[in-house]
Amino acid sequence: MTSTTSTTSTTAPSAGPRPSAGPSPVRLALLHARYGLIETFRIPIAIIGTMVFPALALLFFVVPQREVADNPLFATQAVISLAVFAVMANSLFSFGISIAEDREKPWDPYLRTLPAPGGARVLAHILSTGMLGLASIVPVVVVGAVFTAADASLLGIVGGLVAISVSSLPFMLIGIAIGYSMPSKAAIAVVQVIMFGFAFAGGLFLPPLMFPHWLETLSTFFPSRQARELVIWAATGEALPAWSWLGLAAWIAGTIALALWLFRRDQGRRFR
């Protein structure tokens, strides 16, 4: 007796080419930042205004005062103050006005339909704004190096750049809060008021040594004054008062909460 066994063969489905996962969020952010910079450079006057004004302030208000310009300590502090002002102005304008304008254009809702995470857009905005902010420091440093006795070591310059990057966070977050809370025309006025208020009260245009006692005390609560002290400490090694880094940490935490709340409120209103 013979028995036959039948075997059934099953063919495993071929794996086939897997669908592409698409570019990573970092690559999307770099691509978005690149096109954001190209869009900005198409209107050169927008860049020139941000980059030239702090250098002109140094040239016309500090350089003629030779007792300040010829003193290495005072000159270095003046250059740092106007470098902080350049980054602050760039952060407030770039985030506050750009976000307010984008919310009024149909292009912004269209971007939400694309298969790209929102974090890539936020990171792209931070990258492009950060690059413009660092570029805005260059004219200030050049004027300070040529016409004043400002001096800093290579390590101090690197430390100063790191400190100015960290201290720019409250200004970026304030700009985000402005952009998500009001229309573009109102944002322009509010950004200008905040920018000049922070600059004068924070000792970026006048050294805090010239302040009366009440203004000197009030100045320590402004993020511009706290950023100035942090960058001076990083660049020159002078003493860092505790209220400067504690105040910056408080401003960063508070403005993060405010920006997130305004962002979610705006998303709930426009895309409900």
CSV table of N, CA and C in Angstrom, one decimal, residues 41 44-56 86 89-90 131-140:
chain,number,residue,atom,x,y,z
A,41,PHE,N,15.7,87.7,1.7
A,41,PHE,CA,16.8,88.4,0.9
A,41,PHE,C,16.2,89.0,-0.3
A,44,PRO,N,15.9,93.3,0.3
A,44,PRO,CA,17.1,93.6,1.1
A,44,PRO,C,17.0,94.7,2.1
A,45,ILE,N,16.1,95.7,1.9
A,45,ILE,CA,16.0,96.8,2.9
A,45,ILE,C,15.5,96.3,4.2
A,46,ALA,N,14.8,95.1,4.2
A,46,ALA,CA,14.3,94.6,5.5
A,46,ALA,C,15.5,94.1,6.3
A,47,ILE,N,16.6,93.6,5.6
A,47,ILE,CA,17.8,93.1,6.3
A,47,ILE,C,18.7,94.2,6.6
A,48,ILE,N,18.8,95.2,5.7
A,48,ILE,CA,19.7,96.3,5.9
A,48,ILE,C,19.3,97.1,7.2
A,49,GLY,N,18.0,97.3,7.3
A,49,GLY,CA,17.6,98.1,8.5
A,49,GLY,C,17.9,97.4,9.8
A,50,THR,N,17.8,96.1,9.9
A,50,THR,CA,18.1,95.4,11.1
A,50,THR,C,19.6,95.4,11.4
A,51,MET,N,20.4,95.2,10.3
A,51,MET,CA,21.8,95.1,10.4
A,51,MET,C,22.6,96.4,10.6
A,52,VAL,N,22.0,97.5,10.0
A,52,VAL,CA,22.8,98.7,10.0
A,52,VAL,C,22.5,99.6,11.2
A,53,PHE,N,21.2,99.6,11.7
A,53,PHE,CA,20.9,100.5,12.8
A,53,PHE,C,21.7,100.3,14.1
A,54,PRO,N,22.0,99.1,14.6
A,54,PRO,CA,22.8,99.0,15.8
A,54,PRO,C,24.2,99.5,15.5
A,55,ALA,N,24.8,99.2,14.3
A,55,ALA,CA,26.1,99.7,14.0
A,55,ALA,C,26.2,101.2,13.9
A,56,LEU,N,25.1,101.8,13.4
A,56,LEU,CA,25.1,103.3,13.3
A,56,LEU,C,25.0,103.9,14.7
A,86,ALA,N,20.9,94.3,18.7
A,86,ALA,CA,20.7,93.8,17.4
A,86,ALA,C,20.0,92.5,17.4
A,89,ALA,N,16.2,93.1,18.5
A,89,ALA,CA,15.4,93.7,17.5
A,89,ALA,C,15.1,92.7,16.4
A,90,ASN,N,16.1,91.9,16.0
A,90,ASN,CA,15.8,90.9,15.0
A,90,ASN,C,14.8,89.8,15.4
A,131,MET,N,20.2,82.9,12.3
A,131,MET,CA,21.2,83.2,11.3
A,131,MET,C,21.2,84.7,11.0
A,132,LEU,N,20.0,85.3,10.9
A,132,LEU,CA,20.0,86.7,10.6
A,132,LEU,C,20.4,87.5,11.9
A,133,GLY,N,20.1,87.0,13.1
A,133,GLY,CA,20.5,87.6,14.3
A,133,GLY,C,22.0,87.6,14.4
A,134,LEU,N,22.6,86.5,14.1
A,134,LEU,CA,24.1,86.5,14.2
A,134,LEU,C,24.7,87.4,13.2
A,135,ALA,N,24.1,87.4,12.0
A,135,ALA,CA,24.6,88.3,10.9
A,135,ALA,C,24.5,89.8,11.4
A,136,SER,N,23.5,90.1,12.1
A,136,SER,CA,23.3,91.5,12.5
A,136,SER,C,24.3,92.0,13.5
A,137,ILE,N,25.0,91.0,14.2
A,137,ILE,CA,26.1,91.4,15.1
A,137,ILE,C,27.4,91.8,14.4
A,138,VAL,N,27.6,91.3,13.2
A,138,VAL,CA,28.8,91.5,12.5
A,138,VAL,C,29.2,93.0,12.3
A,139,PRO,N,28.2,93.8,11.8
A,139,PRO,CA,28.6,95.3,11.6
A,139,PRO,C,28.9,95.9,12.9
A,140,VAL,N,28.3,95.5,14.0
A,140,VAL,CA,28.6,96.1,15.3
A,140,VAL,C,30.0,95.8,15.8
